[in-house]
XYZ file of C-alpha atoms in Angstrom:
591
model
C -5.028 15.315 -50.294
C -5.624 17.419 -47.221
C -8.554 15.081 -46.466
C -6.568 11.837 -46.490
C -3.493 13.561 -44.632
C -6.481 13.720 -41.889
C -7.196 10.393 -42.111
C -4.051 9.109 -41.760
C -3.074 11.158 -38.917
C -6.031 10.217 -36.814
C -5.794 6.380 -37.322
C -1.568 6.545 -36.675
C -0.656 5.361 -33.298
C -0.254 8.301 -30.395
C 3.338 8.598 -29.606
C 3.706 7.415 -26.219
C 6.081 10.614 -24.821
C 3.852 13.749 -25.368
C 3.432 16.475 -23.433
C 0.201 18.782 -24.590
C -2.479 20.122 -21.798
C -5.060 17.590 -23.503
C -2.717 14.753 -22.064
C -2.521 15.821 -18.793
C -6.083 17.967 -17.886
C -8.082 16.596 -21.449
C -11.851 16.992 -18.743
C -14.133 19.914 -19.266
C -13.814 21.784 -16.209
C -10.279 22.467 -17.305
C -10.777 23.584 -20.789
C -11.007 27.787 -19.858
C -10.766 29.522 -16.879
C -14.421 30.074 -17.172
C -15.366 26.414 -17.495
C -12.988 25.896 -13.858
C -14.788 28.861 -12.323
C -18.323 27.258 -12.941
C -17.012 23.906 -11.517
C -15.958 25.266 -8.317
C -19.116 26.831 -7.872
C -20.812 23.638 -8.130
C -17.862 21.925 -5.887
C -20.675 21.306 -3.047
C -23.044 19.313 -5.315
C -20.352 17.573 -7.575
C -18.887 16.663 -3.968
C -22.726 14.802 -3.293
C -22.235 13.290 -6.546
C -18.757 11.380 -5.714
C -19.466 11.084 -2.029
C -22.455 8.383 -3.137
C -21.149 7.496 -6.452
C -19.793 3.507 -6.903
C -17.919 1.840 -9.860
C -18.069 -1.914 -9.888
C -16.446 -4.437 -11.210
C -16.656 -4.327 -15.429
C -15.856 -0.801 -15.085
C -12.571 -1.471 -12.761
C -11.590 -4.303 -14.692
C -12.725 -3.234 -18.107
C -13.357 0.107 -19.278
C -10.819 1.874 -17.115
C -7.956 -0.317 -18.577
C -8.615 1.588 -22.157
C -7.056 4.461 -20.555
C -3.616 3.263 -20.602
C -4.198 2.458 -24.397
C -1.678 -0.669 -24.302
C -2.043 -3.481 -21.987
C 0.508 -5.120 -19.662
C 2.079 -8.497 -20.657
C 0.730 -11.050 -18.654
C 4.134 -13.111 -17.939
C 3.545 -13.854 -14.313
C 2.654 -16.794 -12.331
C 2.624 -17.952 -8.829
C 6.372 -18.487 -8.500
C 6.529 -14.921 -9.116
C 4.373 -13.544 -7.113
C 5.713 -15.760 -4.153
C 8.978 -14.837 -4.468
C 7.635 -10.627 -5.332
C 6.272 -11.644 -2.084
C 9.871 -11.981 -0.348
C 11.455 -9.498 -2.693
C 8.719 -7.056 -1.349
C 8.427 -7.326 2.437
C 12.327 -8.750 3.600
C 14.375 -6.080 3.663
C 14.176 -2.365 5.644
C 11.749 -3.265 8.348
C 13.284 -6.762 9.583
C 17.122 -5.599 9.480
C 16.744 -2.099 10.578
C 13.675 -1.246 12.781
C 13.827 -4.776 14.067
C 17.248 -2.938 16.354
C 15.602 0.249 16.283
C 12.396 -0.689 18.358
C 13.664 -3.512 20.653
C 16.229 -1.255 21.293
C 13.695 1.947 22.240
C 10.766 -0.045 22.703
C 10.116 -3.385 23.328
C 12.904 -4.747 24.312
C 13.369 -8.856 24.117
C 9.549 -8.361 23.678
C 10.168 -7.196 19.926
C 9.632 -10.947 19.156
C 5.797 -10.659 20.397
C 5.689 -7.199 18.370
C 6.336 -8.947 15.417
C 3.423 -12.093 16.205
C 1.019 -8.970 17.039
C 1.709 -7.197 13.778
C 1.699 -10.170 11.843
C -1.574 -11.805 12.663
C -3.078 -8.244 11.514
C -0.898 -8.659 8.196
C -2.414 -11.787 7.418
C -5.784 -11.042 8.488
C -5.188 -7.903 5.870
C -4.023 -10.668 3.516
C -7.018 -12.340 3.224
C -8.636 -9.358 2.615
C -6.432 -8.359 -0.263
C -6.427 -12.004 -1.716
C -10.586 -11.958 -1.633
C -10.327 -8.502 -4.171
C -7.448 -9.598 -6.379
C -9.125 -12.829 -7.247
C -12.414 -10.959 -8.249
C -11.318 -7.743 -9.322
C -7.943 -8.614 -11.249
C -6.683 -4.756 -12.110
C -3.613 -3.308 -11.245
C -4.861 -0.578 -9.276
C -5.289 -2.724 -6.199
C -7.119 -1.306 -2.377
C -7.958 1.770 -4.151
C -9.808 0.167 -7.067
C -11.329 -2.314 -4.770
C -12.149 0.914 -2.365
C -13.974 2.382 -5.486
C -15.941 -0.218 -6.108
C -17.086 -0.739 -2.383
C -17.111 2.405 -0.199
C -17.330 4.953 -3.389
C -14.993 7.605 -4.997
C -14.459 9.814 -1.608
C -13.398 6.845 0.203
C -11.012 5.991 -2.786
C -9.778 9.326 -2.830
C -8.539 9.401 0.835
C -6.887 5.963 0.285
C -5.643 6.931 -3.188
C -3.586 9.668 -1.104
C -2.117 7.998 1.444
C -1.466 4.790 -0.611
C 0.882 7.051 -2.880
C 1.812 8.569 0.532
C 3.001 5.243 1.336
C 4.797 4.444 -2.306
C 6.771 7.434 -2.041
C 7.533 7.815 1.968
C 8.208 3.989 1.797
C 10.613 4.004 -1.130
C 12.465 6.680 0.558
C 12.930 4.791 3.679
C 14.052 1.892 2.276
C 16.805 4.005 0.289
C 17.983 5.903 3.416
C 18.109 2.457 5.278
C 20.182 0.719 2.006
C 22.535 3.748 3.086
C 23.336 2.535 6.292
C 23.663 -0.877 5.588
C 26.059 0.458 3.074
C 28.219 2.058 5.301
C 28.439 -0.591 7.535
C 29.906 -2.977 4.523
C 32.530 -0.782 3.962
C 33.336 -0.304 7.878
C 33.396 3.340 7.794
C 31.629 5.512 10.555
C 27.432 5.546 10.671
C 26.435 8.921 8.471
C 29.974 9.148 7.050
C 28.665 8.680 3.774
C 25.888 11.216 4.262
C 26.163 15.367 3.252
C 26.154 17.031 6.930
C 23.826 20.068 7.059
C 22.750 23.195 9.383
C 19.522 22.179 8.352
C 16.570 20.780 11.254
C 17.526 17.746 12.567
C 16.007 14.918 11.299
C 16.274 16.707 8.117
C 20.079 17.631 8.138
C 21.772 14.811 6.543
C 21.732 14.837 2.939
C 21.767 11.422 1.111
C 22.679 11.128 -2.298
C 23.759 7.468 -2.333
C 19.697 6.616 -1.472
C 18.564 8.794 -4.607
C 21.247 6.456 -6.636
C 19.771 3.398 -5.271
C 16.313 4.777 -6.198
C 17.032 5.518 -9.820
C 18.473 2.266 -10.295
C 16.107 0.585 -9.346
C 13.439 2.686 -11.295
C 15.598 2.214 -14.513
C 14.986 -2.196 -13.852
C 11.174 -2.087 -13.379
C 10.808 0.153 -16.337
C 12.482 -2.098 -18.764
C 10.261 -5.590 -18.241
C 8.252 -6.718 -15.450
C 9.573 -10.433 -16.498
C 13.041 -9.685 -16.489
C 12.412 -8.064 -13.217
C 10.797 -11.228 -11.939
C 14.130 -13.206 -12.585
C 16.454 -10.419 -11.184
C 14.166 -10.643 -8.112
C 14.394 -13.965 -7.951
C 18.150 -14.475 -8.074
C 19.015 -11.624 -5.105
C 15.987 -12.645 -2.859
C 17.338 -16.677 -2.973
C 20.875 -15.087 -1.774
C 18.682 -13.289 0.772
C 17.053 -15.988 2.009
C 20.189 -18.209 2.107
C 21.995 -14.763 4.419
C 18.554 -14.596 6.718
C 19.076 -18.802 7.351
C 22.776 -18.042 8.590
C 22.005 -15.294 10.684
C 19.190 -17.493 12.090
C 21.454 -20.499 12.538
C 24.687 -19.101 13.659
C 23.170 -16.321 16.068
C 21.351 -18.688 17.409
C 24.627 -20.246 18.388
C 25.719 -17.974 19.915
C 22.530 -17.059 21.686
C 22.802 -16.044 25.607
C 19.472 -16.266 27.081
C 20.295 -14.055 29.745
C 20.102 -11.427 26.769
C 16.093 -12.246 27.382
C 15.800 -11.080 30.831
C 14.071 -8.391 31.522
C 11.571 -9.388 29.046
C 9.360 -6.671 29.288
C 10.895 -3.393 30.014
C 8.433 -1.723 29.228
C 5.535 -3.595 29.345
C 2.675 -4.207 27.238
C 2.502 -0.774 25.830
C 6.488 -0.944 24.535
C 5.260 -4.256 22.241
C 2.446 -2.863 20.986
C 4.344 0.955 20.217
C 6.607 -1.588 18.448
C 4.500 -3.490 17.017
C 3.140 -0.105 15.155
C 6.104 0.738 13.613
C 7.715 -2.952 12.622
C 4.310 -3.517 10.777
C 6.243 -1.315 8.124
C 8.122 -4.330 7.897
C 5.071 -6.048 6.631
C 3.785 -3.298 4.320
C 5.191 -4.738 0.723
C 2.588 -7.671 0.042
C -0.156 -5.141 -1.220
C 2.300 -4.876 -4.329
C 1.410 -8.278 -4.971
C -2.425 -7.316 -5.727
C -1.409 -5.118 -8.295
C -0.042 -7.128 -10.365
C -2.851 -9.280 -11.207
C -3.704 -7.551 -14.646
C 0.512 -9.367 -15.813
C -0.565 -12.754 -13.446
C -1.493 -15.342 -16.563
C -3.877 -17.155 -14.008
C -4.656 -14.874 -11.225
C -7.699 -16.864 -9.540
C -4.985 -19.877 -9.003
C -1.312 -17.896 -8.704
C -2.722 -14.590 -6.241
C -3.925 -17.035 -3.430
C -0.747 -18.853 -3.728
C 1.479 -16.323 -3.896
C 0.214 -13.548 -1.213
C -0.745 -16.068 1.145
C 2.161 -18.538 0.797
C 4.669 -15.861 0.751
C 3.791 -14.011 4.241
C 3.008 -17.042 6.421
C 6.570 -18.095 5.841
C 7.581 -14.378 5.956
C 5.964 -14.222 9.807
C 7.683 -16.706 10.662
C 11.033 -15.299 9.446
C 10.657 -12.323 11.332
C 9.749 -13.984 14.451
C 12.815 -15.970 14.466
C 15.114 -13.071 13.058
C 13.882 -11.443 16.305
C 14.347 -13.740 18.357
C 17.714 -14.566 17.660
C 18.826 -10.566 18.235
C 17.251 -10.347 21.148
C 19.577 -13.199 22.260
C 22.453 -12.424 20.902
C 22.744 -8.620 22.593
C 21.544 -6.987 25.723
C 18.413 -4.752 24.126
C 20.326 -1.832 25.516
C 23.408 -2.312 23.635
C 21.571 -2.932 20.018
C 22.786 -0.699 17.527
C 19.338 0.528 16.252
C 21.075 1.749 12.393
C 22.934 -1.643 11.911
C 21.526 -3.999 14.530
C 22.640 -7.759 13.013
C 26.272 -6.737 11.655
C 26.929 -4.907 15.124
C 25.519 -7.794 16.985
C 27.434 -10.239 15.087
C 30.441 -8.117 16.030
C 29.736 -8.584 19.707
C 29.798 -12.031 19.896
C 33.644 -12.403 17.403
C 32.361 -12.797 14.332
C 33.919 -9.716 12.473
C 33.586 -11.301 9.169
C 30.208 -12.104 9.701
C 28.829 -8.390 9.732
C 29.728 -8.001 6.013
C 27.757 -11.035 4.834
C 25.017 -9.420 6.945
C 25.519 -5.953 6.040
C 25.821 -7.432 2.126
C 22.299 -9.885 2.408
C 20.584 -6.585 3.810
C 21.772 -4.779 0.369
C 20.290 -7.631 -1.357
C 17.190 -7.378 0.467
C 16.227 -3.693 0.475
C 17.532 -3.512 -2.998
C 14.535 -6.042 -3.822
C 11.800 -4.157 -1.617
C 13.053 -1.383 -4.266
C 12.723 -3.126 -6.819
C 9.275 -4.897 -6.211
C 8.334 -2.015 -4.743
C 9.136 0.446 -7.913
C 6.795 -2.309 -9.978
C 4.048 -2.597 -7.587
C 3.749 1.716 -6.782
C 3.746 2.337 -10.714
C 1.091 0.033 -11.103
C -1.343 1.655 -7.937
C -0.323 4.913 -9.649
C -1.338 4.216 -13.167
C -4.864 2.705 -11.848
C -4.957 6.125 -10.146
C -4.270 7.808 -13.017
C -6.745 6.037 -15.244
C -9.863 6.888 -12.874
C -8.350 10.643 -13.471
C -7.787 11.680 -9.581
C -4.376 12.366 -10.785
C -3.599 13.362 -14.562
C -4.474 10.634 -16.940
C -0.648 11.103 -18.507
C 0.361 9.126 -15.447
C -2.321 5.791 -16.728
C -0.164 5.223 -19.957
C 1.129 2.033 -20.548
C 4.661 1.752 -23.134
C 3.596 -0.393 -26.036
C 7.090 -1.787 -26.328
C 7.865 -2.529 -22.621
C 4.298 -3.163 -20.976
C 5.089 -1.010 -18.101
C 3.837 2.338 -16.803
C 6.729 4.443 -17.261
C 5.219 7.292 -16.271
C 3.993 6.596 -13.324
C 7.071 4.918 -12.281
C 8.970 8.228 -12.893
C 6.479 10.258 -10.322
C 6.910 7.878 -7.813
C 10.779 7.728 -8.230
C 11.444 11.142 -8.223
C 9.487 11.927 -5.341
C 11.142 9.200 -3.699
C 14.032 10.428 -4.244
C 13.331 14.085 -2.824
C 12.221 13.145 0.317
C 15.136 10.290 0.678
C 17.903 13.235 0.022
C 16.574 15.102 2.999
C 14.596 13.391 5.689
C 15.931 10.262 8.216
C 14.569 6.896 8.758
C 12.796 7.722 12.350
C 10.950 10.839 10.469
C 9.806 8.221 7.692
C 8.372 5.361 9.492
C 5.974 6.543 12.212
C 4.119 8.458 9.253
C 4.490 5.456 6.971
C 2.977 3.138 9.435
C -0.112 5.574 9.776
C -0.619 5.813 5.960
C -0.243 1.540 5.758
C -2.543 1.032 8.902
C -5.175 2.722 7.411
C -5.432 1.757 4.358
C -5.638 -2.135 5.520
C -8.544 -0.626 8.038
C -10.278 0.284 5.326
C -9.775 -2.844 3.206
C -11.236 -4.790 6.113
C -14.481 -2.005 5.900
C -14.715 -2.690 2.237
C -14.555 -6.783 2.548
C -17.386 -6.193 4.732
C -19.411 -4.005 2.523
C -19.029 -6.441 -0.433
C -20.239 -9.566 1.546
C -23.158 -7.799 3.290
C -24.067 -5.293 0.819
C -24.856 -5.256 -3.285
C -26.487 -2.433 -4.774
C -30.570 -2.625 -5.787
C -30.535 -5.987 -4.306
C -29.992 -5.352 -0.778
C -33.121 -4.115 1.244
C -32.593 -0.181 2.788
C -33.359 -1.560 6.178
C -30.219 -4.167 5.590
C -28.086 -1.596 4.400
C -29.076 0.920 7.640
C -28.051 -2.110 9.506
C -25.107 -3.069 7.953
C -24.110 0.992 8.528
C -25.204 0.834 12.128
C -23.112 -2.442 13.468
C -20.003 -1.462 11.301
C -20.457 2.138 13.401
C -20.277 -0.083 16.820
C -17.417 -1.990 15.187
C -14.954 0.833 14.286
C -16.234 3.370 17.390
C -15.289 0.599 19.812
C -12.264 -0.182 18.061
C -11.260 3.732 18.865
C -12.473 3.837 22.270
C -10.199 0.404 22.920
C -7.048 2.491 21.345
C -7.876 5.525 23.534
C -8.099 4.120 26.714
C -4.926 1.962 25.892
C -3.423 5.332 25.179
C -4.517 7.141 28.083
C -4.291 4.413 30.919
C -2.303 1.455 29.615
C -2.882 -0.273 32.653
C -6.290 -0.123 33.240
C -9.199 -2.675 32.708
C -12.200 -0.275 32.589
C -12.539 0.971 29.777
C -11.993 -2.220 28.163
C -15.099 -3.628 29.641
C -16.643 -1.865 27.569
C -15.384 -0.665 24.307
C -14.544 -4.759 24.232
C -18.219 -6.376 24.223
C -18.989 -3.455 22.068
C -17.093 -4.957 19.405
C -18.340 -8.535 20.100
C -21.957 -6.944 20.155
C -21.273 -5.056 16.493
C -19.485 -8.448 14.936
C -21.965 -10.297 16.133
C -24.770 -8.402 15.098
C -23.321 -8.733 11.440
C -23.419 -12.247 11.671
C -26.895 -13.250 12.976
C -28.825 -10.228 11.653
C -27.823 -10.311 8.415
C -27.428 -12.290 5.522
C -24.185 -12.506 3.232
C -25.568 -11.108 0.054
C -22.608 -12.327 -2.093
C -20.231 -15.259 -1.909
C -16.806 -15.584 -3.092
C -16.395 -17.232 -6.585
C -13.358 -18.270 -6.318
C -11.205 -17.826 -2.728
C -12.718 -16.268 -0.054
C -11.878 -15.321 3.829
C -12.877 -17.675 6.465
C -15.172 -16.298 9.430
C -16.898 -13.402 7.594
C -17.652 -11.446 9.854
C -15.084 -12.154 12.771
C -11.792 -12.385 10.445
C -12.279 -8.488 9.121
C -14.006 -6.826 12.052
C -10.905 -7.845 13.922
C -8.841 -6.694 11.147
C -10.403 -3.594 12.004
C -9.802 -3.822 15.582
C -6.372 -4.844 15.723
C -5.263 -1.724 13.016
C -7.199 1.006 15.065
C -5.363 -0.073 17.601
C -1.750 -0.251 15.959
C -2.534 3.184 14.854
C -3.034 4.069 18.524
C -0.404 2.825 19.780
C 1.693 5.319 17.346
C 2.780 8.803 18.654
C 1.388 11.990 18.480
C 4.068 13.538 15.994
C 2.691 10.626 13.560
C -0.718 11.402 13.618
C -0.143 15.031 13.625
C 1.628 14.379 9.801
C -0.723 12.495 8.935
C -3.269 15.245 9.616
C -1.464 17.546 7.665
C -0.985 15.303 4.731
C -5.021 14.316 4.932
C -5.379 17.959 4.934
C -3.072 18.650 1.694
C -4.410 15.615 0.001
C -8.046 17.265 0.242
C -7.502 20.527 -0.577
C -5.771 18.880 -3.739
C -9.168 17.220 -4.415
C -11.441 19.977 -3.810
C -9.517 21.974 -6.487
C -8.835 19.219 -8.768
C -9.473 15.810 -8.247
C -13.001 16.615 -7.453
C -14.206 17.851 -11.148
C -11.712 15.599 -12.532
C -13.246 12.285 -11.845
C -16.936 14.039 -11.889
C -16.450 14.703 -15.336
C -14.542 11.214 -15.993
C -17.752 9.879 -14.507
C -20.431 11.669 -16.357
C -18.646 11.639 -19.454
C -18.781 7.637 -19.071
C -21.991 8.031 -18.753
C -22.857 10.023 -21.813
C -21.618 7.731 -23.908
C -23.698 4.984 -22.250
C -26.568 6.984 -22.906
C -25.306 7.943 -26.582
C -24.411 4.203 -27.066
C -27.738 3.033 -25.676
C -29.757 5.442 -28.153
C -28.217 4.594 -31.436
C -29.367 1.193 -30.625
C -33.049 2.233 -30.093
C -32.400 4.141 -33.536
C -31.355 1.420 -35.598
C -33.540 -1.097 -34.320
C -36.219 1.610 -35.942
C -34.855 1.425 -38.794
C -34.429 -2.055 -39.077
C -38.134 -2.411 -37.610
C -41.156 -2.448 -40.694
C-alpha cells in the first residue's frame, strides 16, 4: 500500500502555491552550508565558466520553458500587440515629463527632444522585432542577451531590466497621483502623506501603491481579458490625445515658440534623455511572443506599427504645449490640464487630467503583463529563484513573478518622487537598448564553430572602435558642448568601426523571417545615439546607477553566480546521461 501511496503522490500534479527551500534554492551549491562554502571558493573559475558560456536558441525557446511547468495561452494577435503597444508607451512620459523638461530643459525645443529620442526608439525597435521573430520566449533582451553576448552580459541586463520594471512601475503610479489630484482640483501633493523625511523622499503616496495593486490583481487574472480592458481605455485615450492635439492647437500662440532654444543644443538632448522614458514600454511587447498565436506575422506588425504612429503622437503633443504656454510658465506636475487652464478652457483640464488616468493606468497595466513575463524568463534560467518561473495552470500567467514586481513597485512608489525615478530609469532603459544593438550585431556577424577566430577578433576589434567612440562623442559633448574638436575625431572613428563591419566581414546569418535594414549602420548608430543619451544624463543618475550595478553584482557573486552554474551543468549532465543510454541500448539492440 505504502508503495502505491508513492506512486500516486509522485505522478499528482505540484500544487502551484508552495513554499519549501527546494522551490526556491532546489541547485547544489545551496543544499548545506558546506556545499555553499565550496562554491564560493570556486567563485573565480565558475565566474570563467559563465563569463564565456552561451545558450542558443532551442534552449531559450525550448528547454527553459519546462521550468514554469504550464505554458501560457497563446490568445494574442497583432491587434493586440498594437494596441499593448499604445497601452504601454502613452501615458507618464508624454503627459508629465513632456512639462517637466521643456519647462527645465529644452524649452519649445522639447519637440526636437522627442524626434531625437524617437529615431533611437525605433532604431531599438528593429532590434527587438529581429529577436522576437526568431527567438519567440517571453523573457525578451535578456534571453536574446543570453543567447548572444553570454550569461554575464545577461546578468547585468537581467538587473537593470527588473531595475527598470520596478523603478518604472513606480513612476508611473506616483505620476497617476498627480494627475489625480488635478481631476479633483485640489492642491498638487494634497493627496500625498507629508514627511520630515529627505526630500525627494518625504511625501508618502499611498494612492500610487492602490493604483499598483489594482492593476497587478487585472494582469494576474487573464492576459486576454487584459487585452480587451486595454483596448477599451487606450481607444478613450487616443480619442483625449486627438482633442488636446486639435483644440490646443487652436488656441496655439506662436509667440509661445520664441526663444526656441534657451538653452541650446545641450537642453534638447538633456531632454531628450529623460523623455525617452516616455518611449520605454514597447520592450513589453517582445515578451509576449510565447501568448502571440502567430508571432513571425503579428510582432513586426505590432511593435513596429504601434511606435511609428506613437512618434508621431508625441511630436505633435509637444508641439502643441509648447504653443499653447510660455515654457516658463508650464506646470511641470500637470502640464496639459494647467495649460488648458491658461488659455479658458476650465472644463477642459478634467478631460485631460481624466485621458491621462486612462493612459498611465494602461502603461500599468501592460506594463504589470510585460515585467512578469521578463521576470519569469529570469526566473527560469535560475539568476533569481526558480519559484518566480511558475506559470498558474488555471490562469496562464506568472503570478509570482507579477507579485515581486508589484510589491516592489509599490515600496519605492510610497516613498520616492517622480524627478528621483526617471533620471535612474532612463539610465537602466538606455542601456539595455545599447546592448540590444551589441547583440544584433553579434548574431549577424558571429555564429559559434562556424565563424573563423580571426573573424571573431575582428568582429571584437571594430565593435571596440564603435562603442569607445561612441563614449568619447558623449564626453566631449559633456565637457565642452560647444566645441567641434573632439568630434573630429571620436566621429570618423565610428564611421571607420561601422564601416569596417561592413566591408571586412561577412554576415554569417540572415534573418528568416524580418530583419533590420542596413546591418551594420542601423545598430552601430543605435549604439551611438544611446551612449550618447546616457551622456547627456546627470551625474546623480549615473552615480545610482553605479550603486545599483554594484548591488546587483554582489547579489550575483553570492548567488546568482552558482545558481545558473549549476542550472547549466546540471543541463548538461543530463545531455550526457541522455546521450549514453542511447549508446547503451543501441548495444543491446546491436547482434
Amino acid at each position: 500500500m505504502g508503495s502505491i501511496g508513492e506512486i500516486s503522490d509522485e505522478i499528482q500534479p505540484k500544487s502551484y502555491w508552495r513554499f519549501s527551500k527546494q522551490d526556491f534554492l532546489p541547485e547544489e551549491s545551496f543544499q548545506s552550508w558546506g556545499n555553499y562554502r565550496s562554491a564560493l571558493r570556486q567563485t573565480y573559475i565558475r565566474f570563467k565558466d559563465r563569463l564565456i558560456s552561451r545558450s542558443d536558441d532551442a534552449n531559450e525557446v525550448g528547454e527553459l520553458r519546462k521550468q514554469s511547468e504550464n505554458e501560457m495561452k497563446r490568445c494574442l494577435t497583432w491587434w493586440d500587440l498594437t494596441w499593448f503597444g499604445f497601452g504601454s508607451v502613452v501615458g507618464a512620459g508624454i503627459f508629465v515629463l513632456t512639462g517637466q523638461e521643456a519647462h527645465d530643459h529644452a524649452g519649445p525645443a522639447i519637440v526636437l527632444s522627442y524626434v531625437a529620442s524617437g529615431v533611437s526608439a525605433m532604431l531599438s525597435v528593429f532590434c527587438y522585432t529581429e529577436f522576437a521573430v526568431e527567438i519567440p520566449v517571453a523573457g525578451g533582451s535578456f534571453a536574446y542577451l543570453r543567447i548572444e553576448l553570454g550569461d554575464f552580459a545577461a546578468f547585468i541586463t537581467a538587473g537593470n531590466i527588473l531595475l527598470e520594471s520596478i523603478v518604472g512601475s513606480a513612476a508611473v503610479a506616483r505620476s497617476w497621483t498627480s494627475y489625480f489630484t488635478s481631476l479633483l482640483d485640489r492642491p498638487s501633493n494634497s493627496l500625498r502623506i507629508h514627511t520630515n523625511l529627505k526630500e525627494g523622499f518625504n511625501l508618502l503616496d499611498p494612492i500610487a501603491v492602490g493604483v499598483l495593486v489594482i492593476a497587478a490583481t487585472i494582469a494576474i487574472t487573464s492576459t486576454r481579458k487584459t487585452s480587451l480592458l486595454n483596448w477599451i481605455a487606450t481607444a478613450l485615450n487616443t480619442a483625449v490625445i486627438l482633442f488636446v492635439i486639435i483644440a490646443g492647437l487652436a488656441h496655439a500662440n506662436t509667440s509661445n515658440l520664441k526663444p526656441f532654444l534657451p538653452s541650446g543644443a545641450k537642453g534638447i538632448f538633456q531632454a531628450a534623455a529623460i523623455v525617452y522614458f516616455a518611449y520605454g514600454g514597447f520592450d513589453n511587447i517582445a515578451t509576449m511572443a510565447e501568448e502571440t498565436k502567430n508571432p513571425s506575422r503579428d510582432i513586426p506588425i505590432g511593435l513596429l506599427g504601434s511606435m511609428s504612429i506613437i512618434t508621431v503622437i508625441y511630436c505633435l503633443m509637444a508641439l502643441t504645449l509648447s504653443m499653447m504656454q510660455k515654457f516658463t510658465e508650464i506646470n511641470p506636475e500637470a502640464a496639459y490640464s494647467v495649460a488648458f487652464q491658461s488659455v479658458g478652457m476650465n472644463w477642459a483640464k478634467y478631460l485631460v487630467a481624466l485621458g491621462a488616468l486612462k493612459g498611465m493606468t494602461t502603461v500599468l497595466l501592460v506594463g504589470a503583463l510585460g515585467q512578469a513575463r521578463y521576470t519569469t524568463h529570469i526566473a527560469r534560467a535560475h539568476m533569481i529563484p526558480p519559484w518566480f518561473a511558475l506559470v498558474h495552470p488555471k490562469t496562464g500567467t506568472p503570478i509570482n513573478a507579477t507579485l515581486l514586481i508589484t510589491i516592489s513597485s509599490a515600496f519605492i512608489a510610497f516613498f520616492s518622487s517622480l524627478d528621483v525615478l526617471a533620471s535612474l530609469l532612463s539610465v537602466s532603459t538606455l542601456f539595455i537598448f545599447m546592448m540590444m544593438a551589441v547583440a544584433l550585431l553579434v548574431r549577424r556577424y558571429y555564429v559559434r564553430e562556424i565563424t573563423p577566430r580571426i573573424n571573431l577578433l575582428k568582429l571584437v576589434f571594430f565593435l571596440l572602435i564603435i562603442i569607445a567612440s561612441s563614449m568619447g562623442t558623449a564626453a566631449y559633448w559633456g565637457l565642452n558642448p560647444n566645441g567641434w574638436v573632439g568630434y573630429a575625431l571620436t566621429i570618423p572613428f565610428w564611421f571607420l568601426g561601422t564601416i569596417g563591419l561592413s566591408t571586412m566581414l561577412p554576415q554569417q546569418r540572415k534573418p528568416k523571417v524580418w530583419g533590420v535594414p542596413l546591418v551594420p549602420w542601423l545598430p552601430s548608430l543605435s549604439i551611438a545615439i544611446n551612449i550618447f543619451l546616457m551622456g547627456s544624463l546627470g551625474a546623480e543618475a549615473f552615480e545610482r546607477f553605479g550603486i545599483c550595478t554594484v548591488v546587483m553584482l554582489i547579489y550575483y557573486v553570492f548567488f546568482g553566480l552558482h545558481a545558473t552554474y549549476d542550472m547549466a551543468h546540471l543541463h548538461s549532465k543530463g545531455e550526457s546521461m541522455a546521450v549514453n543510454n542511447e549508446d547503451m541500448i543501441g548495444r543491446k539492440e546491436g547482434p
